[in-house]
PDB file of C-alpha atoms and ligand atoms in Angstrom:
ATOM      1  CA  MET P  25    -152.131 107.865  12.601  1.00 54.00           C
ATOM      2  CA  GLU P  26    -151.926 104.647  10.774  1.00 63.00           C
ATOM      3  CA  ASN P  27    -148.847 105.542   8.827  1.00 91.00           C
ATOM      4  CA  THR P  28    -146.914 106.753  11.841  1.00 95.00           C
ATOM      5  CA  VAL P  29    -143.738 104.694  12.400  1.00 97.00           C
ATOM      6  CA  ILE P  30    -142.132 106.800  15.075  1.00 98.00           C
ATOM      7  CA  GLN P  31    -144.071 108.554  17.790  1.00 98.00           C
ATOM      8  CA  THR P  32    -142.475 110.093  20.935  1.00 98.00           C
ATOM      9  CA  ASN P  33    -144.399 111.451  23.779  1.00 98.00           C
ATOM     10  CA  LYS P  34    -142.472 113.955  26.075  1.00 98.00           C
ATOM     11  CA  LEU P  35    -139.334 111.783  25.872  1.00 98.00           C
ATOM     12  CA  THR P  36    -136.881 112.988  28.366  1.00 98.00           C
ATOM     13  CA  LYS P  37    -133.266 112.052  29.389  1.00 98.00           C
ATOM     14  CA  GLN P  38    -131.712 113.305  32.406  1.00 97.00           C
ATOM     15  CA  PHE P  39    -128.048 112.607  33.488  1.00 95.00           C
ATOM     16  CA  ILE P  40    -126.724 112.827  36.895  1.00 89.00           C
ATOM     17  CA  LYS P  41    -123.406 114.737  37.050  1.00 83.00           C
ATOM     18  CA  TRP P  42    -121.259 114.656  40.057  1.00 80.00           C
ATOM     19  CA  ARG P  43    -119.161 117.596  40.732  1.00 77.00           C
ATOM     20  CA  GLY P  44    -116.215 117.501  43.078  1.00 74.00           C
ATOM     21  CA  LEU P  45    -116.331 120.102  45.823  1.00 71.00           C
ATOM     22  CA  SER P  46    -113.641 121.016  48.276  1.00 70.00           C
ATOM     23  CA  SER P  47    -115.632 120.664  51.496  1.00 74.00           C
ATOM     24  CA  PRO P  48    -114.532 117.315  53.270  1.00 74.00           C
ATOM     25  CA  ARG P  49    -118.071 116.933  54.794  1.00 75.00           C
ATOM     26  CA  HIS P  50    -119.825 117.304  51.307  1.00 73.00           C
ATOM     27  CA  PRO P  51    -117.143 115.842  48.893  1.00 74.00           C
ATOM     28  CA  PHE P  52    -119.517 115.641  45.898  1.00 78.00           C
ATOM     29  CA  GLU P  53    -122.492 117.675  44.567  1.00 80.00           C
ATOM     30  CA  LYS P  54    -125.186 115.847  42.658  1.00 82.00           C
ATOM     31  CA  LYS P  55    -126.515 117.742  39.570  1.00 86.00           C
ATOM     32  CA  ILE P  56    -129.296 116.794  37.334  1.00 91.00           C
ATOM     33  CA  PHE P  57    -128.752 117.672  33.804  1.00 94.00           C
ATOM     34  CA  THR P  58    -131.528 117.352  31.173  1.00 97.00           C
ATOM     35  CA  ALA P  59    -129.999 116.499  27.916  1.00 97.00           C
ATOM     36  CA  VAL P  60    -133.392 115.815  26.125  1.00 98.00           C
ATOM     37  CA  ARG P  61    -136.582 117.404  27.571  1.00 98.00           C
ATOM     38  CA  ASP P  62    -140.129 116.554  26.571  1.00 98.00           C
ATOM     39  CA  VAL P  63    -139.614 115.753  22.919  1.00 98.00           C
ATOM     40  CA  ASN P  64    -142.639 114.983  20.841  1.00 97.00           C
ATOM     41  CA  ILE P  65    -142.054 113.703  17.341  1.00 96.00           C
ATOM     42  CA  GLU P  66    -144.135 112.021  14.723  1.00 96.00           C
ATOM     43  CA  VAL P  67    -142.547 110.468  11.601  1.00 96.00           C
ATOM     44  CA  ARG P  68    -144.494 108.729   8.846  1.00 95.00           C
ATOM     45  CA  ARG P  69    -143.508 105.611   6.926  1.00 95.00           C
ATOM     46  CA  GLY P  70    -141.139 106.438   3.954  1.00 95.00           C
ATOM     47  CA  GLU P  71    -140.338 109.825   5.315  1.00 96.00           C
ATOM     48  CA  ILE P  72    -136.825 111.309   5.754  1.00 97.00           C
ATOM     49  CA  PHE P  73    -136.961 113.180   8.949  1.00 97.00           C
ATOM     50  CA  GLY P  74    -134.021 115.440   9.911  1.00 96.00           C
ATOM     51  CA  LEU P  75    -133.023 116.147  13.418  1.00 95.00           C
ATOM     52  CA  LEU P  76    -131.083 119.418  13.118  1.00 92.00           C
ATOM     53  CA  GLY P  77    -129.259 121.235  15.811  1.00 90.00           C
ATOM     54  CA  PRO P  78    -125.861 122.285  16.960  1.00 89.00           C
ATOM     55  CA  ASN P  79    -123.262 120.255  18.923  1.00 90.00           C
ATOM     56  CA  GLY P  80    -124.560 119.372  22.372  1.00 93.00           C
ATOM     57  CA  ALA P  81    -128.239 119.979  21.427  1.00 94.00           C
ATOM     58  CA  GLY P  82    -129.168 116.322  22.480  1.00 97.00           C
ATOM     59  CA  LYS P  83    -129.383 114.732  19.145  1.00 97.00           C
ATOM     60  CA  THR P  84    -127.290 111.639  19.954  1.00 96.00           C
ATOM     61  CA  THR P  85    -128.960 111.194  23.248  1.00 98.00           C
ATOM     62  CA  LEU P  86    -132.409 111.289  21.626  1.00 98.00           C
ATOM     63  CA  THR P  87    -131.358 108.999  18.847  1.00 97.00           C
ATOM     64  CA  LYS P  88    -129.763 106.447  21.357  1.00 97.00           C
ATOM     65  CA  MET P  89    -132.993 106.462  23.268  1.00 98.00           C
ATOM     66  CA  MET P  90    -135.043 105.666  20.189  1.00 97.00           C
ATOM     67  CA  CYS P  91    -132.601 102.849  19.454  1.00 96.00           C
ATOM     68  CA  THR P  92    -132.981 101.312  22.879  1.00 96.00           C
ATOM     69  CA  LEU P  93    -129.388 101.920  23.735  1.00 95.00           C
ATOM     70  CA  ILE P  94    -130.175 104.149  26.632  1.00 96.00           C
ATOM     71  CA  LEU P  95    -133.393 104.183  28.692  1.00 97.00           C
ATOM     72  CA  PRO P  96    -135.567 107.235  28.825  1.00 98.00           C
ATOM     73  CA  SER P  97    -136.046 109.040  32.201  1.00 98.00           C
ATOM     74  CA  SER P  98    -139.534 109.794  31.463  1.00 98.00           C
ATOM     75  CA  GLY P  99    -142.033 110.020  28.574  1.00 98.00           C
ATOM     76  CA  SER P 100    -142.805 107.161  26.096  1.00 98.00           C
ATOM     77  CA  ALA P 101    -142.397 106.282  22.485  1.00 98.00           C
ATOM     78  CA  THR P 102    -143.735 103.889  19.826  1.00 98.00           C
ATOM     79  CA  ILE P 103    -141.303 102.733  17.226  1.00 98.00           C
ATOM     80  CA  ALA P 104    -142.648 100.539  14.345  1.00 97.00           C
ATOM     81  CA  GLY P 105    -145.680  99.944  16.411  1.00 96.00           C
ATOM     82  CA  TYR P 106    -143.803  98.736  19.463  1.00 98.00           C
ATOM     83  CA  ASP P 107    -143.391 100.342  22.936  1.00 98.00           C
ATOM     84  CA  LEU P 108    -139.827 101.523  23.296  1.00 97.00           C
ATOM     85  CA  VAL P 109    -139.324 100.335  26.875  1.00 96.00           C
ATOM     86  CA  ARG P 110    -141.623  97.255  27.115  1.00 97.00           C
ATOM     87  CA  GLN P 111    -140.981  95.834  23.679  1.00 98.00           C
ATOM     88  CA  GLN P 112    -137.199  96.557  23.317  1.00 96.00           C
ATOM     89  CA  GLU P 113    -136.315  93.298  21.426  1.00 95.00           C
ATOM     90  CA  LYS P 114    -139.140  94.038  18.830  1.00 96.00           C
ATOM     91  CA  VAL P 115    -138.002  97.584  18.382  1.00 97.00           C
ATOM     92  CA  LYS P 116    -134.440  96.446  17.985  1.00 95.00           C
ATOM     93  CA  ALA P 117    -135.464  93.964  15.317  1.00 94.00           C
ATOM     94  CA  SER P 118    -137.280  96.724  13.403  1.00 97.00           C
ATOM     95  CA  ILE P 119    -134.461  99.311  13.280  1.00 97.00           C
ATOM     96  CA  ALA P 120    -130.818  99.910  12.219  1.00 96.00           C
ATOM     97  CA  LEU P 121    -128.587 102.596  13.679  1.00 95.00           C
ATOM     98  CA  VAL P 122    -126.000 103.878  11.410  1.00 93.00           C
ATOM     99  CA  SER P 123    -123.574 106.235  13.036  1.00 85.00           C
ATOM    100  CA  SER P 124    -120.306 107.788  12.375  1.00 75.00           C
ATOM    101  CA  GLU P 125    -118.799 105.910  15.262  1.00 74.00           C
ATOM    102  CA  GLU P 126    -116.143 103.907  13.455  1.00 70.00           C
ATOM    103  CA  ARG P 127    -115.050 102.271  16.830  1.00 75.00           C
ATOM    104  CA  SER P 128    -117.922  99.980  16.729  1.00 85.00           C
ATOM    105  CA  PHE P 129    -116.143  97.900  13.952  1.00 93.00           C
ATOM    106  CA  TYR P 130    -113.314  95.519  14.389  1.00 94.00           C
ATOM    107  CA  TRP P 131    -110.319  97.124  12.808  1.00 93.00           C
ATOM    108  CA  ARG P 132    -108.294  93.825  12.182  1.00 95.00           C
ATOM    109  CA  LEU P 133    -111.153  92.069  10.527  1.00 96.00           C
ATOM    110  CA  THR P 134    -112.102  92.599   6.886  1.00 97.00           C
ATOM    111  CA  GLY P 135    -115.262  94.326   5.841  1.00 97.00           C
ATOM    112  CA  ARG P 136    -116.859  90.961   5.044  1.00 97.00           C
ATOM    113  CA  GLN P 137    -115.798  89.467   8.324  1.00 97.00           C
ATOM    114  CA  ASN P 138    -117.196  92.416  10.189  1.00 97.00           C
ATOM    115  CA  LEU P 139    -120.540  91.886   8.467  1.00 97.00           C
ATOM    116  CA  GLU P 140    -120.478  88.125   9.130  1.00 97.00           C
ATOM    117  CA  PHE P 141    -119.874  89.000  12.846  1.00 96.00           C
ATOM    118  CA  PHE P 142    -122.768  91.499  13.035  1.00 95.00           C
ATOM    119  CA  ALA P 143    -125.134  89.274  11.150  1.00 96.00           C
ATOM    120  CA  ALA P 144    -124.599  86.629  13.753  1.00 95.00           C
ATOM    121  CA  LEU P 145    -125.204  89.103  16.475  1.00 92.00           C
ATOM    122  CA  ARG P 146    -128.436  89.990  14.851  1.00 91.00           C
ATOM    123  CA  GLY P 147    -129.460  86.349  14.736  1.00 92.00           C
ATOM    124  CA  ILE P 148    -129.254  85.973  10.993  1.00 95.00           C
ATOM    125  CA  SER P 149    -128.401  82.398  10.006  1.00 96.00           C
ATOM    126  CA  ARG P 150    -125.160  81.454   8.318  1.00 96.00           C
ATOM    127  CA  GLU P 151    -126.865  80.543   5.108  1.00 96.00           C
ATOM    128  CA  LYS P 152    -128.786  83.687   5.025  1.00 96.00           C
ATOM    129  CA  ALA P 153    -125.759  85.859   5.823  1.00 97.00           C
ATOM    130  CA  ALA P 154    -123.908  84.288   3.067  1.00 97.00           C
ATOM    131  CA  ARG P 155    -126.606  85.230   0.591  1.00 97.00           C
ATOM    132  CA  ARG P 156    -127.242  88.737   2.191  1.00 97.00           C
ATOM    133  CA  ILE P 157    -123.676  90.018   2.632  1.00 98.00           C
ATOM    134  CA  PRO P 158    -122.764  90.112  -1.087  1.00 97.00           C
ATOM    135  CA  GLU P 159    -126.012  91.745  -1.734  1.00 97.00           C
ATOM    136  CA  VAL P 160    -125.437  94.625   0.712  1.00 97.00           C
ATOM    137  CA  LEU P 161    -121.819  94.987  -0.122  1.00 97.00           C
ATOM    138  CA  ASP P 162    -122.862  95.494  -3.828  1.00 96.00           C
ATOM    139  CA  GLN P 163    -125.755  97.917  -2.811  1.00 93.00           C
ATOM    140  CA  VAL P 164    -123.247 100.296  -1.036  1.00 94.00           C
ATOM    141  CA  GLY P 165    -120.492  99.797  -3.663  1.00 93.00           C
ATOM    142  CA  ILE P 166    -117.643  98.244  -1.657  1.00 94.00           C
ATOM    143  CA  THR P 167    -117.595  94.739  -3.117  1.00 96.00           C
ATOM    144  CA  GLU P 168    -114.020  95.383  -4.168  1.00 95.00           C
ATOM    145  CA  ALA P 169    -112.899  96.276  -0.696  1.00 96.00           C
ATOM    146  CA  ALA P 170    -114.750  93.447   1.025  1.00 96.00           C
ATOM    147  CA  ASN P 171    -111.573  91.391   1.763  1.00 97.00           C
ATOM    148  CA  ARG P 172    -109.504  94.238   2.977  1.00 97.00           C
ATOM    149  CA  ARG P 173    -109.118  95.054   6.638  1.00 97.00           C
ATOM    150  CA  PHE P 174    -111.313  97.673   8.263  1.00 95.00           C
ATOM    151  CA  GLN P 175    -108.328  99.631   9.364  1.00 94.00           C
ATOM    152  CA  GLU P 176    -107.390 100.153   5.738  1.00 95.00           C
ATOM    153  CA  TYR P 177    -110.683 101.676   4.700  1.00 94.00           C
ATOM    154  CA  SER P 178    -111.071 105.404   4.042  1.00 91.00           C
ATOM    155  CA  THR P 179    -113.661 107.320   5.960  1.00 89.00           C
ATOM    156  CA  GLY P 180    -116.077 107.091   3.164  1.00 90.00           C
ATOM    157  CA  MET P 181    -115.743 103.195   3.003  1.00 92.00           C
ATOM    158  CA  LYS P 182    -116.108 102.997   6.680  1.00 93.00           C
ATOM    159  CA  GLN P 183    -119.487 104.996   6.359  1.00 91.00           C
ATOM    160  CA  ARG P 184    -120.604 102.725   3.509  1.00 93.00           C
ATOM    161  CA  LEU P 185    -119.854  99.553   5.666  1.00 95.00           C
ATOM    162  CA  GLY P 186    -121.815 101.099   8.425  1.00 94.00           C
ATOM    163  CA  LEU P 187    -124.716 101.380   5.974  1.00 94.00           C
ATOM    164  CA  ALA P 188    -124.177  97.816   4.832  1.00 95.00           C
ATOM    165  CA  ARG P 189    -124.322  96.650   8.260  1.00 96.00           C
ATOM    166  CA  GLY P 190    -127.561  98.490   8.656  1.00 95.00           C
ATOM    167  CA  LEU P 191    -129.032  96.863   5.618  1.00 96.00           C
ATOM    168  CA  LEU P 192    -128.180  93.213   6.619  1.00 96.00           C
ATOM    169  CA  ALA P 193    -131.490  92.544   8.464  1.00 94.00           C
ATOM    170  CA  ASP P 194    -133.569  94.844   6.021  1.00 95.00           C
ATOM    171  CA  PRO P 195    -135.226  96.769   8.863  1.00 96.00           C
ATOM    172  CA  GLU P 196    -138.014  99.142   8.412  1.00 97.00           C
ATOM    173  CA  ILE P 197    -136.574 102.257  10.096  1.00 98.00           C
ATOM    174  CA  PHE P 198    -132.843 103.706   9.616  1.00 98.00           C
ATOM    175  CA  PHE P 199    -131.651 105.924  12.306  1.00 97.00           C
ATOM    176  CA  MET P 200    -128.575 107.779  11.163  1.00 97.00           C
ATOM    177  CA  ASP P 201    -126.392 109.873  13.455  1.00 95.00           C
ATOM    178  CA  GLU P 202    -124.147 112.363  11.507  1.00 94.00           C
ATOM    179  CA  PRO P 203    -123.820 109.818   8.639  1.00 92.00           C
ATOM    180  CA  THR P 204    -121.680 112.119   6.520  1.00 92.00           C
ATOM    181  CA  LYS P 205    -119.348 113.328   9.307  1.00 90.00           C
ATOM    182  CA  GLY P 206    -115.793 113.757   7.976  1.00 88.00           C
ATOM    183  CA  LEU P 207    -116.776 113.000   4.331  1.00 90.00           C
ATOM    184  CA  ASP P 208    -115.715 115.040   1.301  1.00 91.00           C
ATOM    185  CA  PRO P 209    -118.469 116.387  -0.837  1.00 92.00           C
ATOM    186  CA  LEU P 210    -118.531 113.540  -3.232  1.00 91.00           C
ATOM    187  CA  ALA P 211    -118.783 110.926  -0.617  1.00 90.00           C
ATOM    188  CA  THR P 212    -121.371 112.943   0.959  1.00 93.00           C
ATOM    189  CA  LYS P 213    -123.420 113.057  -2.217  1.00 93.00           C
ATOM    190  CA  HIS P 214    -123.089 109.244  -2.550  1.00 91.00           C
ATOM    191  CA  ILE P 215    -124.637 108.863   1.017  1.00 93.00           C
ATOM    192  CA  HIS P 216    -127.461 111.347   0.336  1.00 95.00           C
ATOM    193  CA  ASP P 217    -128.218 109.748  -3.040  1.00 94.00           C
ATOM    194  CA  PHE P 218    -128.317 106.348  -1.253  1.00 94.00           C
ATOM    195  CA  ILE P 219    -130.593 107.525   1.383  1.00 96.00           C
ATOM    196  CA  ARG P 220    -133.100 108.881  -1.126  1.00 95.00           C
ATOM    197  CA  GLU P 221    -132.903 106.284  -3.687  1.00 94.00           C
ATOM    198  CA  ASN P 222    -132.165 102.983  -1.811  1.00 93.00           C
ATOM    199  CA  LEU P 223    -133.899 103.749   1.434  1.00 96.00           C
ATOM    200  CA  ALA P 224    -136.854 106.284   1.157  1.00 95.00           C
ATOM    201  CA  ALA P 225    -137.748 105.303  -2.379  1.00 94.00           C
ATOM    202  CA  ARG P 226    -138.067 101.661  -1.187  1.00 93.00           C
ATOM    203  CA  GLY P 227    -140.511 102.621   1.709  1.00 94.00           C
ATOM    204  CA  LYS P 228    -137.900 102.755   4.460  1.00 97.00           C
ATOM    205  CA  THR P 229    -138.208 105.578   7.114  1.00 98.00           C
ATOM    206  CA  VAL P 230    -134.992 107.559   7.857  1.00 98.00           C
ATOM    207  CA  PHE P 231    -134.377 109.561  10.959  1.00 98.00           C
ATOM    208  CA  LEU P 232    -131.291 111.601  10.398  1.00 97.00           C
ATOM    209  CA  ALA P 233    -129.476 113.669  13.008  1.00 97.00           C
ATOM    210  CA  THR P 234    -127.062 116.278  11.622  1.00 94.00           C
ATOM    211  CA  HIS P 235    -125.783 119.740  12.523  1.00 90.00           C
ATOM    212  CA  HIS P 236    -125.517 120.737   8.849  1.00 88.00           C
ATOM    213  CA  LEU P 237    -128.399 122.915   7.598  1.00 84.00           C
ATOM    214  CA  ALA P 238    -127.447 122.106   4.105  1.00 85.00           C
ATOM    215  CA  GLU P 239    -127.710 118.348   4.678  1.00 90.00           C
ATOM    216  CA  ALA P 240    -131.155 118.705   6.195  1.00 89.00           C
ATOM    217  CA  GLU P 241    -132.284 121.026   3.300  1.00 86.00           C
ATOM    218  CA  HIS P 242    -130.860 118.564   0.634  1.00 88.00           C
ATOM    219  CA  VAL P 243    -132.065 115.288   2.021  1.00 94.00           C
ATOM    220  CA  CYS P 244    -134.922 115.688   4.495  1.00 94.00           C
ATOM    221  CA  ASP P 245    -138.702 115.954   3.847  1.00 92.00           C
ATOM    222  CA  ARG P 246    -139.252 117.319   7.248  1.00 93.00           C
ATOM    223  CA  VAL P 247    -136.967 118.544   9.919  1.00 92.00           C
ATOM    224  CA  GLY P 248    -137.208 119.182  13.668  1.00 92.00           C
ATOM    225  CA  ILE P 249    -134.915 121.820  15.157  1.00 90.00           C
ATOM    226  CA  MET P 250    -133.332 120.855  18.432  1.00 92.00           C
ATOM    227  CA  TYR P 251    -131.427 123.197  20.703  1.00 90.00           C
ATOM    228  CA  ASP P 252    -130.577 122.774  24.409  1.00 92.00           C
ATOM    229  CA  GLY P 253    -132.324 119.474  24.637  1.00 95.00           C
ATOM    230  CA  GLU P 254    -135.641 120.882  23.362  1.00 94.00           C
ATOM    231  CA  MET P 255    -137.519 120.630  20.015  1.00 93.00           C
ATOM    232  CA  LYS P 256    -137.818 124.265  19.059  1.00 87.00           C
ATOM    233  CA  ALA P 257    -139.636 123.842  15.899  1.00 83.00           C
ATOM    234  CA  HIS P 258    -140.612 121.330  13.228  1.00 82.00           C
ATOM    235  CA  GLY P 259    -141.999 121.350   9.723  1.00 83.00           C
ATOM    236  CA  GLN P 260    -141.118 121.130   6.075  1.00 82.00           C
ATOM    237  CA  VAL P 261    -137.635 122.316   5.406  1.00 75.00           C
ATOM    238  CA  ASP P 262    -138.741 125.213   3.010  1.00 74.00           C
ATOM    239  CA  GLU P 263    -141.290 126.458   5.624  1.00 76.00           C
ATOM    240  CA  LEU P 264    -138.631 126.643   8.216  1.00 72.00           C
ATOM    241  CA  VAL P 265    -136.081 128.080   6.046  1.00 64.00           C
ATOM    242  CA  GLY P 266    -138.596 130.395   4.591  1.00 62.00           C
ATOM    243  CA  ASP P 267    -139.486 131.659   8.034  1.00 61.00           C
ATOM    244  CA  PHE P 268    -137.097 134.756   8.334  1.00 50.00           C
ATOM    245  CA  THR P 269    -136.591 134.851  12.159  1.00 48.00           C
ATOM    246  CA  LEU P 270    -136.155 131.038  12.524  1.00 55.00           C
ATOM    247  CA  ALA P 271    -133.793 130.760   9.541  1.00 56.00           C
ATOM    248  CA  ASP P 272    -131.846 133.680  10.875  1.00 57.00           C
ATOM    249  CA  TYR P 273    -131.657 132.469  14.438  1.00 50.00           C
ATOM    250  CA  PHE P 274    -130.832 128.791  13.662  1.00 60.00           C
ATOM    251  CA  HIS P 275    -128.603 129.600  10.990  1.00 58.00           C
ATOM    252  CA  ASP P 276    -126.298 131.471  13.416  1.00 58.00           C
ATOM    253  CA  ILE P 277    -126.244 128.750  15.953  1.00 56.00           C
ATOM    254  CA  ILE P 278    -125.816 125.990  13.365  1.00 53.00           C
ATOM    255  CA  SER P 279    -123.095 127.615  11.413  1.00 53.00           C
ATOM    256  CA  GLU P 280    -121.192 128.431  14.647  1.00 52.00           C
ATOM    257  CA  SER P 281    -121.288 124.821  15.745  1.00 48.00           C
ATOM    258  CA  THR P 282    -119.862 123.620  12.293  1.00 47.00           C
ATOM    259  CA  VAL P 283    -116.700 125.774  12.376  1.00 43.00           C
ATOM    260  CA  GLU P 284    -114.756 122.705  13.634  1.00 41.00           C
ATOM    261  CA  HIS P 285    -115.514 120.821  10.595  1.00 38.00           C
TER     262      HIS P 285
HETATM  263  N1  LIG E1750    -123.592 109.817  29.517  1.00 90.18           N
HETATM  264  C1  LIG E1750    -123.770 111.195  29.635  1.00 90.18           C
HETATM  265  N2  LIG E1750    -123.553 111.707  30.854  1.00 90.18           N
HETATM  266  C2  LIG E1750    -123.776 113.004  31.156  1.00 90.18           C
HETATM  267  N3  LIG E1750    -123.981 113.908  30.175  1.00 90.18           N
HETATM  268  C3  LIG E1750    -124.072 113.437  28.914  1.00 90.18           C
HETATM  269  C4  LIG E1750    -124.088 112.106  28.555  1.00 90.18           C
HETATM  270  N4  LIG E1750    -124.216 111.894  27.248  1.00 90.18           N
HETATM  271  C5  LIG E1750    -124.525 113.184  26.689  1.00 90.18           C
HETATM  272  N5  LIG E1750    -124.479 114.063  27.723  1.00 90.18           N
HETATM  273  C6  LIG E1750    -124.611 115.551  27.652  1.00 90.18           C
HETATM  274  O1  LIG E1750    -125.895 115.730  26.927  1.00 90.18           O
HETATM  275  C7  LIG E1750    -125.747 116.812  26.055  1.00 90.18           C
HETATM  276  C8  LIG E1750    -126.171 116.481  24.614  1.00 90.18           C
HETATM  277  O2  LIG E1750    -125.249 115.620  24.122  1.00 90.18           O
HETATM  278  P1  LIG E1750    -125.417 114.857  22.743  1.00 90.18           P
HETATM  279  O3  LIG E1750    -126.819 114.135  22.755  1.00 90.18           O
HETATM  280  O4  LIG E1750    -124.316 114.172  22.464  1.00 90.18           O
HETATM  281  O5  LIG E1750    -125.580 116.164  21.713  1.00 90.18           O
HETATM  282  P2  LIG E1750    -125.505 116.220  20.229  1.00 90.18           P
HETATM  283  O6  LIG E1750    -125.387 114.880  19.610  1.00 90.18           O
HETATM  284  O7  LIG E1750    -126.587 116.962  19.678  1.00 90.18           O
HETATM  285  O8  LIG E1750    -124.081 116.747  19.967  1.00 90.18           O
HETATM  286  C9  LIG E1750    -124.279 117.371  26.066  1.00 90.18           C
HETATM  287  O9  LIG E1750    -124.293 118.434  26.957  1.00 90.18           O
HETATM  288  C10 LIG E1750    -123.485 116.308  26.652  1.00 90.18           C
HETATM  289  O10 LIG E1750    -122.407 116.556  27.400  1.00 90.18           O
HETATM  290 MG1  LIG E1751    -124.059 113.806  18.278  1.00 90.18          MG
END
């Protein structure tokens, strides 16, 4: 379809797990574990697609594959019109990954210095970065904190800086892995509003992985439900939630997985 910006075809990721055995002749046993199995997804331009599933479902593995951070074991995908494996550089230039992984920032550098560093990594010239950084800081509302060290940031500010980093190169697609993890309801609302008003409303495509049913319901146009590495269902949120058996079943597994938060 012309407007399709993400399409995966039986995307699969297997990990090899070595298990120690006591036998001296066979000290290790090799086990193949399928974290993502035969996933087919189609996401259209400007859509907010939610990948909903409990911890361990394979959401992060699938997201990392689509961002070229790990190679698929089999299957294929087209991201922004480029082949995920053969045109990795073009795919990278078309996307941003916003995750809740705060270790990816430099704690001793300020927010601004972090953005300068990542702009350079992305091949943005100094002049362009000097123009762009104040814009993105302003867009996510952390201009005031720009000269403070990352280590002094609250969780909400760290998430916003992650968004600012994603915005630097103005990519077409935003992949977000648990973007509101650890945030209070108000900070969560800010991120949700931002996704709708500053990304989707401007034609950006958002692929959002979450284990919160409510987040998927509030923010996403369509969701795919992932469990045990497989896409079990996908469709409009209200269709899925309206489907009694599905809603019941997934509500149980998803609420179980959110107990720790
Ligand atoms: N590098 C890896 N090696 C082996 N197993 C992994 C690796 N990364 C993830 N897994 C396993 O894949 C499964 C899916 O993990 P993940 O994609 O992180 O799920 P989610 O993001 O939905 O919580 C888990 O069982 C996890 O232990
Ligand atoms: Mg995850």
